[in-house]
Amino acid sequence: MNELNEAFGWLRRAMWLGIGLIALWAVVWVVRYLRASPMERISIRQAIRIRWGWKRLAQMCRLSVTDKMPTPLASLANTDGTPPKPRVLVPALKVTPDAFGVMAWANCLPKVGLAEFQKAAPYLADAWRMTRVSALPGDRPGQVLLRGVRVDPLIVPTVHVPTGRPPEEYAKWDLGVDEFGMPVVVPLREVPGMAVGGLPGFGKTSCVNRLVCDWAPSPAVQFVFFDGKVSHAYEGDYSDLAQRAFAFCGDDLEQANKLLKELVQLRRARSASIRSVLGVKNMWHVGPSADWPLIVVVIDEAHTYFRDHKGSDPATRKLAAFAADNARLTEDLVKKGRSVGFLTVLTTQKTTGDAIPTFIRDVCPVGLSFAQKTADAAVAALGDDIREWPDASPVNLQDPAYVGVAVMSQHGRPGFVRIRTPYVADEDAARIAEQTAHLTQHPARLLENLTGRPVVDLTKPDPEPPAKAA
């Protein structure tokens, strides 16, 4: 009798423990639900419906398989000699909600893999009440990631507030989120140049500003700005960031030519001394440092510096000569500067050959385009392949709702991805520049300290460019 009472006592304690755990789980779930934003609450309810209806929906979408082989337990339980009923296997699904929709990880089954999930994605979007559903490879083999978005991330403006902390990883560009709400990160290691195009006012400068603000807290990155829209550093979009740059140039072609020559001299000096200073032939083998920083050359409104000026009068011929020489010098930085730590960012409205010469544009591995007016402009920015992906064309981004939305080729996969880039407020850019202004160093002076030899004579006047033939 005592043993029976003791057994009932253990049973009661186990029951109350189970009830306590269920109550604790319920409290945690309710608190999480109440603390969520209104958009996240909708996604939480959607995630619950997806879990409850998954087994039935998977069979309707042909995401299940029939297993006619009985399990050992079913074979032992079969005493009347009739064959066991076949089992219907459904991929296991784990669902996580967020503000845009849900993310679901599904395990693959024989004959139910990534291709089958991609084929069923439109039907899942309808059943889950989503704008779109994508199927991508999961984190491990045999797994598929299903991303469903209820609200189109491309039409939801976002804001980026720079933290003021140095980046955890050099040469990584956090662009924003794609049309499925997934973060888009572009690796810029070993990248010599980038070309960014798009109509005025659609987000080119803000996109570059985020890059500058995120990298500015690091002494291992130094900046130089060319802004073809203004004449002085206190004007225009980069006025708030000018104090973080070791040099600035406005729309004067002669001044731009002088500064580009200094940068090419620095590039040559780095090439001549990199092995003796760093012990390697490629700076990226050891990474940038405060003594040998990555030099980010931002050339905004690049057509200002490269446009071919037509005319036979002396003033026009002089401008044409400077423009041709500027293109030659920029080509030197892009083609030869990668291994010694130069990254050139060119932005313009149309990345056609008359704005950015093709011998420069075509060696920039990263191409990004905001809204464009014509298909030819989209092809110039993204290549001929964009013709085969008309839904992703930047020509479709001319609506004001798509200000800040860009298109680029998918890294490591065919096709193109549309990205919502965040807005960076002017006051945040000014705050970061002011906090990091003390980190600004001229890379030529840093190299002189390392080698003990003069690198760039900043006081010597440059000779006139060669006259352009009539």
Coordinates of C-alpha atoms in Angstrom, one line a residue:
M1 CA 0.0 0.0 0.0
N2 CA 2.8 2.4 0.9
E3 CA 4.5 1.6 -2.5
L4 CA 1.2 2.4 -4.3
N5 CA 0.9 5.7 -2.4
E6 CA 4.4 6.6 -3.2
A7 CA 3.9 5.9 -6.9
F8 CA 0.7 8.1 -6.9
G9 CA 2.8 10.8 -5.2
W10 CA 5.4 10.7 -7.9
L11 CA 2.6 10.8 -10.5
R12 CA 1.1 13.9 -8.9
R13 CA 4.4 15.6 -8.8
A14 CA 5.1 14.8 -12.4
M15 CA 1.6 16.1 -13.4
W16 CA 2.1 19.3 -11.5
L17 CA 5.6 19.7 -13.0
G18 CA 4.1 19.3 -16.5
I19 CA 1.3 21.8 -15.8
G20 CA 3.9 24.2 -14.5
L21 CA 6.0 23.9 -17.6
I22 CA 3.0 24.4 -19.8
A23 CA 2.0 27.5 -17.8
L24 CA 5.5 28.9 -18.1
W25 CA 5.5 28.3 -21.8
A26 CA 2.1 30.0 -22.1
V27 CA 3.4 33.0 -20.1
V28 CA 6.5 33.3 -22.2
W29 CA 4.4 33.1 -25.4
V30 CA 1.9 35.7 -24.2
V31 CA 4.6 38.1 -23.1
R32 CA 6.4 37.7 -26.5
Y33 CA 3.1 38.3 -28.3
L34 CA 2.3 41.4 -26.3
R35 CA 5.7 42.9 -26.7
A36 CA 5.7 42.4 -30.5
S37 CA 4.8 45.1 -32.9
P38 CA 1.4 45.1 -34.6
M39 CA 3.1 43.7 -37.8
E40 CA 4.9 41.0 -35.9
R41 CA 1.6 40.0 -34.1
I42 CA 0.0 39.3 -37.5
S43 CA 3.1 37.2 -38.5
I44 CA 2.8 35.2 -35.3
R45 CA -0.8 34.4 -36.0
Q46 CA 0.1 33.4 -39.6
A47 CA 2.9 31.2 -38.3
I48 CA 0.5 29.3 -36.0
R49 CA -1.9 28.8 -39.0
I50 CA 1.0 27.6 -41.1
R51 CA 2.1 25.0 -38.5
W52 CA -1.5 23.7 -37.9
G53 CA -2.3 23.3 -41.6
W54 CA 1.1 22.2 -42.9
K55 CA 0.5 18.4 -43.1
R56 CA -2.7 18.8 -45.2
L57 CA -1.3 21.7 -47.4
A58 CA 1.9 19.8 -48.1
Q59 CA 0.0 16.9 -49.5
M60 CA -2.2 19.2 -51.6
C61 CA 0.9 20.9 -53.0
R62 CA 2.6 17.5 -53.8
L63 CA 5.2 18.0 -51.2
S64 CA 4.8 14.6 -49.6
V65 CA 5.8 11.0 -50.4
T66 CA 4.2 7.7 -49.8
D67 CA 6.2 5.1 -48.0
K68 CA 4.9 1.5 -48.7
M69 CA 7.6 -0.1 -46.6
P70 CA 6.2 -0.9 -43.1
T71 CA 8.2 0.0 -40.1
P72 CA 9.5 -2.8 -37.8
L73 CA 7.0 -1.8 -35.1
A74 CA 4.1 -1.9 -37.6
S75 CA 5.3 -5.4 -38.8
L76 CA 5.3 -6.7 -35.2
A77 CA 1.9 -5.2 -34.5
N78 CA 0.4 -6.9 -37.6
T79 CA -1.2 -10.1 -36.2
D80 CA -4.0 -10.7 -38.8
G81 CA -1.7 -11.0 -41.8
T82 CA -3.1 -8.0 -43.7
P83 CA -0.4 -5.7 -45.2
P84 CA 0.0 -2.4 -43.2
K85 CA -1.3 0.8 -44.7
P86 CA 1.3 2.9 -46.5
R87 CA 2.5 5.9 -44.6
V88 CA 2.3 9.5 -46.0
L89 CA 5.5 11.4 -45.1
V90 CA 5.5 15.2 -44.9
P91 CA 8.6 17.3 -44.6
A92 CA 9.1 18.6 -41.1
L93 CA 8.6 22.3 -40.9
K94 CA 10.0 24.9 -38.4
V95 CA 8.4 28.4 -38.7
T96 CA 9.7 31.7 -37.3
P97 CA 7.8 35.0 -37.7
D98 CA 9.1 38.5 -38.2
A99 CA 7.8 41.9 -39.2
F100 CA 7.6 41.1 -42.9
G101 CA 6.2 37.6 -42.7
V102 CA 7.7 34.2 -41.8
M103 CA 10.8 32.1 -42.4
A104 CA 10.3 28.3 -42.5
W105 CA 12.9 25.6 -42.6
A106 CA 11.8 22.3 -44.2
N107 CA 13.6 19.0 -44.3
C108 CA 13.8 17.4 -47.7
L109 CA 12.5 13.9 -48.5
P110 CA 13.1 11.5 -51.4
K111 CA 11.7 13.2 -54.6
V112 CA 10.8 16.3 -52.5
G113 CA 13.7 18.7 -52.7
L114 CA 14.5 22.3 -53.6
A115 CA 13.1 22.1 -57.1
E116 CA 9.7 20.8 -55.8
F117 CA 9.5 23.6 -53.2
Q118 CA 10.3 26.2 -55.8
K119 CA 7.6 24.9 -58.1
A120 CA 5.1 25.0 -55.2
A121 CA 6.1 28.4 -54.0
P122 CA 3.2 30.3 -55.7
Y123 CA 0.6 27.9 -54.2
L124 CA 2.2 28.3 -50.8
A125 CA 2.0 32.1 -51.1
D126 CA -1.7 31.9 -51.9
A127 CA -2.4 29.5 -49.1
W128 CA -0.3 31.4 -46.5
R129 CA -1.8 34.8 -47.6
M130 CA 1.6 36.1 -48.6
T131 CA 2.7 38.5 -51.3
R132 CA 5.4 36.1 -52.4
V133 CA 7.2 33.0 -51.2
S134 CA 10.8 32.0 -52.2
A135 CA 12.5 28.7 -51.8
L136 CA 16.3 28.7 -51.2
P137 CA 18.9 26.2 -50.1
G138 CA 18.9 25.9 -46.3
D139 CA 21.7 26.2 -43.8
R140 CA 22.7 22.6 -44.2
P141 CA 22.4 19.9 -46.8
G142 CA 18.9 18.4 -47.1
Q143 CA 17.2 21.5 -45.9
V144 CA 15.1 24.2 -47.7
L145 CA 14.5 27.7 -46.5
L146 CA 11.1 29.1 -47.3
R147 CA 10.7 32.9 -47.0
G148 CA 7.2 34.3 -47.1
V149 CA 6.6 38.0 -47.1
R150 CA 3.2 39.5 -46.3
V151 CA 4.3 43.1 -46.8
D152 CA 6.6 43.9 -49.7
P153 CA 9.9 45.1 -48.1
L154 CA 10.7 47.1 -51.3
I155 CA 7.9 49.6 -50.6
V156 CA 8.6 50.0 -46.9
P157 CA 11.2 52.9 -46.4
T158 CA 13.9 52.1 -43.9
V159 CA 16.3 54.2 -42.0
H160 CA 19.9 53.3 -40.9
V161 CA 21.4 54.9 -37.8
P162 CA 25.2 54.4 -37.8
T163 CA 26.5 53.1 -34.5
G164 CA 29.8 54.8 -34.6
R165 CA 31.6 51.5 -33.9
P166 CA 34.3 50.1 -36.1
P167 CA 33.1 47.4 -38.5
E168 CA 33.6 43.8 -37.4
E169 CA 34.8 42.8 -40.8
Y170 CA 36.6 45.0 -43.3
A171 CA 35.3 45.4 -46.9
K172 CA 31.8 44.2 -46.2
W173 CA 29.0 46.3 -47.5
D174 CA 25.6 46.0 -45.8
L175 CA 23.3 47.2 -48.5
G176 CA 19.9 46.6 -47.0
V177 CA 17.2 43.9 -47.5
D178 CA 15.9 42.2 -50.6
E179 CA 12.4 41.7 -51.8
F180 CA 12.0 38.8 -49.3
G181 CA 13.2 40.8 -46.3
M182 CA 16.6 39.0 -46.2
P183 CA 19.7 41.0 -45.5
V184 CA 22.0 41.7 -48.5
V185 CA 25.7 41.9 -47.9
V186 CA 28.2 42.5 -50.7
P187 CA 31.8 41.3 -50.0
L188 CA 34.3 43.9 -51.3
R189 CA 37.5 42.2 -50.6
E190 CA 39.7 42.1 -53.7
V191 CA 37.2 44.3 -55.5
P192 CA 38.8 47.2 -57.5
G193 CA 35.8 49.2 -58.3
M194 CA 32.0 49.6 -58.2
A195 CA 29.7 51.4 -60.6
V196 CA 26.4 52.8 -59.2
G197 CA 23.8 54.3 -61.6
G198 CA 20.3 55.7 -61.3
L199 CA 18.1 58.7 -61.8
P200 CA 18.6 61.8 -59.6
G201 CA 16.9 61.6 -56.2
F202 CA 16.5 57.8 -56.2
G203 CA 19.1 57.0 -53.5
K204 CA 22.6 56.7 -55.0
T205 CA 24.2 59.2 -52.6
S206 CA 22.4 57.8 -49.5
C207 CA 23.6 54.3 -50.5
V208 CA 27.2 55.5 -50.6
N209 CA 26.7 57.5 -47.4
R210 CA 25.9 54.3 -45.5
L211 CA 29.1 52.7 -46.7
V212 CA 31.1 55.7 -45.6
C213 CA 29.3 56.1 -42.2
D214 CA 29.8 52.4 -41.4
W215 CA 33.5 52.3 -42.3
A216 CA 34.4 55.8 -41.0
P217 CA 35.0 54.7 -37.4
S218 CA 37.9 52.5 -38.5
P219 CA 41.4 54.0 -38.9
A220 CA 42.1 51.3 -41.4
V221 CA 40.0 53.1 -44.0
Q222 CA 40.6 56.5 -45.6
F223 CA 38.4 58.4 -48.0
V224 CA 38.7 60.8 -50.8
F225 CA 35.7 62.5 -52.4
F226 CA 35.1 63.8 -55.9
D227 CA 31.7 65.5 -56.1
G228 CA 30.8 66.6 -59.6
K229 CA 27.7 68.5 -58.5
V230 CA 29.4 71.2 -56.4
S231 CA 32.4 73.4 -56.4
H232 CA 33.4 73.4 -52.7
A233 CA 33.6 70.9 -49.9
Y234 CA 31.0 72.8 -47.8
E235 CA 28.4 72.3 -50.5
G236 CA 26.4 69.3 -51.7
D237 CA 25.7 65.8 -50.4
Y238 CA 29.2 65.1 -49.0
S239 CA 29.6 68.4 -47.0
D240 CA 28.7 66.6 -43.8
L241 CA 31.4 63.9 -44.4
A242 CA 34.1 66.1 -45.9
Q243 CA 36.1 66.3 -42.6
R244 CA 36.5 62.5 -42.7
A245 CA 38.2 62.6 -46.1
F246 CA 41.9 63.3 -46.5
A247 CA 41.1 65.1 -49.8
F248 CA 38.0 66.6 -51.6
C249 CA 37.5 67.8 -55.1
G250 CA 34.5 69.6 -56.7
D251 CA 33.6 70.0 -60.3
D252 CA 36.8 71.7 -61.4
L253 CA 38.4 69.3 -64.0
E254 CA 41.9 70.7 -63.5
Q255 CA 41.8 70.2 -59.7
A256 CA 40.4 66.7 -60.3
N257 CA 43.2 66.0 -62.7
K258 CA 45.8 67.1 -60.1
L259 CA 44.2 65.0 -57.3
L260 CA 43.9 61.9 -59.5
K261 CA 47.6 62.2 -60.4
E262 CA 48.5 62.3 -56.7
L263 CA 46.4 59.2 -56.2
V264 CA 48.2 57.4 -59.1
Q265 CA 51.6 58.4 -57.7
L266 CA 50.5 57.0 -54.3
R267 CA 49.3 53.8 -56.1
R268 CA 52.7 53.4 -57.8
A269 CA 54.6 54.1 -54.5
R270 CA 52.5 51.4 -52.8
S271 CA 53.1 48.9 -55.6
A272 CA 56.9 49.6 -55.3
S273 CA 57.1 49.2 -51.5
I274 CA 54.3 46.7 -50.6
R275 CA 56.6 43.6 -50.4
S276 CA 59.2 45.3 -48.3
V277 CA 56.6 46.9 -46.0
L278 CA 53.9 44.2 -45.7
G279 CA 55.9 41.2 -46.8
V280 CA 53.2 40.2 -49.3
K281 CA 52.3 41.2 -52.9
N282 CA 48.6 41.6 -52.1
M283 CA 47.4 43.8 -49.3
W284 CA 44.3 41.6 -48.8
H285 CA 46.5 38.7 -47.7
V286 CA 47.1 40.6 -44.4
G287 CA 44.2 43.1 -44.5
P288 CA 44.1 46.9 -44.2
S289 CA 45.6 48.5 -41.1
A290 CA 46.0 52.0 -39.7
D291 CA 49.5 52.3 -41.3
W292 CA 48.3 50.8 -44.6
P293 CA 44.6 51.7 -44.9
L294 CA 42.1 50.8 -47.6
I295 CA 41.7 53.9 -49.7
V296 CA 38.1 54.4 -50.8
V297 CA 37.9 56.8 -53.8
V298 CA 34.3 58.1 -54.2
I299 CA 33.7 59.7 -57.6
D300 CA 30.1 61.0 -57.5
E301 CA 28.5 62.3 -60.8
A302 CA 31.5 60.7 -62.6
H303 CA 30.3 62.0 -66.0
T304 CA 31.4 65.5 -64.9
Y305 CA 35.1 64.4 -65.0
F306 CA 35.0 62.1 -68.0
R307 CA 32.6 63.7 -70.5
D308 CA 34.1 64.4 -73.9
H309 CA 33.8 68.1 -74.6
K310 CA 33.1 69.0 -78.2
G311 CA 34.5 72.2 -79.6
S312 CA 37.6 73.7 -81.2
D313 CA 38.1 76.8 -79.1
P314 CA 41.0 76.7 -76.6
A315 CA 38.9 76.5 -73.5
T316 CA 36.9 73.5 -74.7
R317 CA 39.9 71.7 -76.0
K318 CA 41.6 72.2 -72.6
L319 CA 38.5 70.7 -70.8
A320 CA 38.5 67.8 -73.3
A321 CA 42.2 67.1 -72.6
F322 CA 41.6 67.1 -68.8
A323 CA 38.6 64.8 -69.2
A324 CA 40.6 62.3 -71.3
D325 CA 43.4 62.4 -68.8
N326 CA 41.1 61.9 -65.9
A327 CA 39.7 58.8 -67.5
R328 CA 43.2 57.5 -68.0
L329 CA 44.2 58.1 -64.4
T330 CA 40.9 56.5 -63.1
E331 CA 41.5 53.5 -65.3
D332 CA 44.9 53.2 -63.6
L333 CA 43.4 53.2 -60.1
V334 CA 40.7 50.6 -61.0
K335 CA 42.9 48.2 -63.0
K336 CA 46.0 48.4 -60.8
G337 CA 44.9 49.5 -57.4
R338 CA 43.1 46.4 -56.1
S339 CA 46.2 44.6 -54.7
V340 CA 47.6 47.7 -53.0
G341 CA 44.4 48.7 -51.3
F342 CA 42.4 51.0 -53.6
L343 CA 38.6 50.7 -54.0
T344 CA 37.0 53.1 -56.5
V345 CA 33.3 53.9 -56.3
L346 CA 31.8 55.6 -59.3
T347 CA 28.3 56.9 -59.4
T348 CA 26.4 58.6 -62.2
Q349 CA 22.9 58.9 -63.6
K350 CA 23.5 56.7 -66.7
T351 CA 26.4 54.3 -66.7
T352 CA 26.7 54.5 -70.4
G353 CA 30.0 54.8 -72.2
D354 CA 29.8 58.5 -72.5
A355 CA 29.4 58.9 -68.7
I356 CA 31.8 56.2 -67.5
P357 CA 34.2 55.0 -70.2
T358 CA 33.7 51.3 -70.9
F359 CA 37.3 50.6 -70.3
I360 CA 36.6 51.6 -66.7
R361 CA 33.0 50.5 -66.2
D362 CA 33.6 47.0 -67.6
V363 CA 36.4 46.1 -65.0
C364 CA 34.2 47.1 -62.0
P365 CA 32.9 43.7 -60.7
V366 CA 30.1 45.2 -58.7
G367 CA 27.3 47.0 -60.5
L368 CA 24.3 48.6 -58.9
S369 CA 21.4 50.5 -60.5
F370 CA 18.6 52.5 -59.0
A371 CA 15.7 53.6 -61.2
Q372 CA 16.4 54.0 -64.9
K373 CA 14.3 55.5 -67.7
T374 CA 15.4 53.3 -70.6
A375 CA 16.3 49.6 -71.1
D376 CA 19.6 50.7 -72.7
A377 CA 20.5 52.5 -69.4
A378 CA 19.7 49.4 -67.5
V379 CA 21.8 47.2 -69.7
A380 CA 24.7 49.7 -69.4
A381 CA 24.5 49.4 -65.6
L382 CA 23.8 45.7 -65.2
G383 CA 24.8 44.0 -68.4
D384 CA 22.9 42.3 -71.2
D385 CA 21.6 39.6 -68.8
I386 CA 19.1 42.0 -67.4
R387 CA 17.1 41.7 -70.7
E388 CA 16.3 38.1 -69.6
W389 CA 14.9 39.2 -66.3
P390 CA 12.4 41.9 -67.2
D391 CA 10.6 41.8 -63.8
A392 CA 13.9 42.9 -62.1
S393 CA 14.7 45.7 -64.5
P394 CA 15.4 49.1 -62.9
V395 CA 13.1 50.6 -65.5
N396 CA 10.2 49.3 -63.3
L397 CA 11.5 51.4 -60.3
Q398 CA 10.5 54.9 -61.5
D399 CA 7.6 55.1 -59.1
P400 CA 8.2 57.3 -56.0
A401 CA 7.5 54.3 -53.8
Y402 CA 10.8 52.8 -55.0
V403 CA 13.1 55.6 -54.0
G404 CA 16.0 53.8 -52.4
V405 CA 15.4 50.5 -54.2
A406 CA 18.3 49.2 -56.4
V407 CA 19.0 46.2 -58.6
M408 CA 22.1 44.1 -58.7
S409 CA 23.2 40.7 -59.9
Q410 CA 22.8 37.9 -57.3
H411 CA 26.1 37.0 -55.7
G412 CA 26.9 33.4 -56.5
R413 CA 23.5 32.7 -58.3
P414 CA 22.0 33.5 -61.6
G415 CA 19.5 36.4 -62.0
F416 CA 19.1 39.7 -60.2
V417 CA 18.0 40.9 -56.8
R418 CA 16.1 44.0 -55.9
I419 CA 17.3 45.7 -52.7
R420 CA 15.7 48.3 -50.4
T421 CA 18.6 50.5 -49.2
P422 CA 18.1 52.5 -46.0
Y423 CA 18.1 56.3 -45.8
V424 CA 20.9 57.8 -43.7
A425 CA 19.9 61.2 -42.2
D426 CA 22.2 64.2 -42.7
E427 CA 22.6 64.7 -39.0
D428 CA 23.7 61.1 -38.5
A429 CA 26.3 61.5 -41.2
A430 CA 27.5 64.7 -39.7
R431 CA 27.7 63.1 -36.2
I432 CA 29.8 60.2 -37.5
A433 CA 32.1 62.5 -39.4
E434 CA 32.7 64.7 -36.4
Q435 CA 33.3 61.8 -34.1
T436 CA 35.8 60.2 -36.5
A437 CA 37.5 63.3 -38.0
H438 CA 40.6 62.6 -35.8
L439 CA 41.1 59.3 -37.7
T440 CA 41.7 61.1 -41.0
Q441 CA 45.2 60.6 -42.2
H442 CA 46.7 61.1 -45.7
P443 CA 47.9 57.7 -46.9
A444 CA 50.9 59.3 -48.6
R445 CA 52.2 60.6 -45.3
L446 CA 51.6 57.2 -43.7
L447 CA 53.6 55.5 -46.4
E448 CA 56.4 58.0 -46.0
N449 CA 56.6 57.2 -42.3
L450 CA 56.9 53.5 -43.2
T451 CA 59.5 53.8 -46.0
G452 CA 61.3 57.1 -45.1
R453 CA 61.0 58.3 -48.7
P454 CA 58.7 61.0 -50.1
V455 CA 55.8 59.6 -52.0
V456 CA 53.6 62.5 -53.3
D457 CA 54.8 66.1 -53.6
L458 CA 51.6 67.9 -52.7
T459 CA 53.2 71.3 -53.4
K460 CA 54.6 70.8 -56.8
P461 CA 52.4 72.2 -59.6
D462 CA 51.3 69.7 -62.2
P463 CA 52.1 70.2 -65.8
E464 CA 49.4 71.0 -68.3
P465 CA 47.7 67.9 -69.8
P466 CA 48.7 67.1 -73.4
A467 CA 46.6 69.0 -76.0
K468 CA 43.9 66.9 -77.6
A469 CA 44.1 66.6 -81.3
A470 CA 41.5 68.6 -83.3

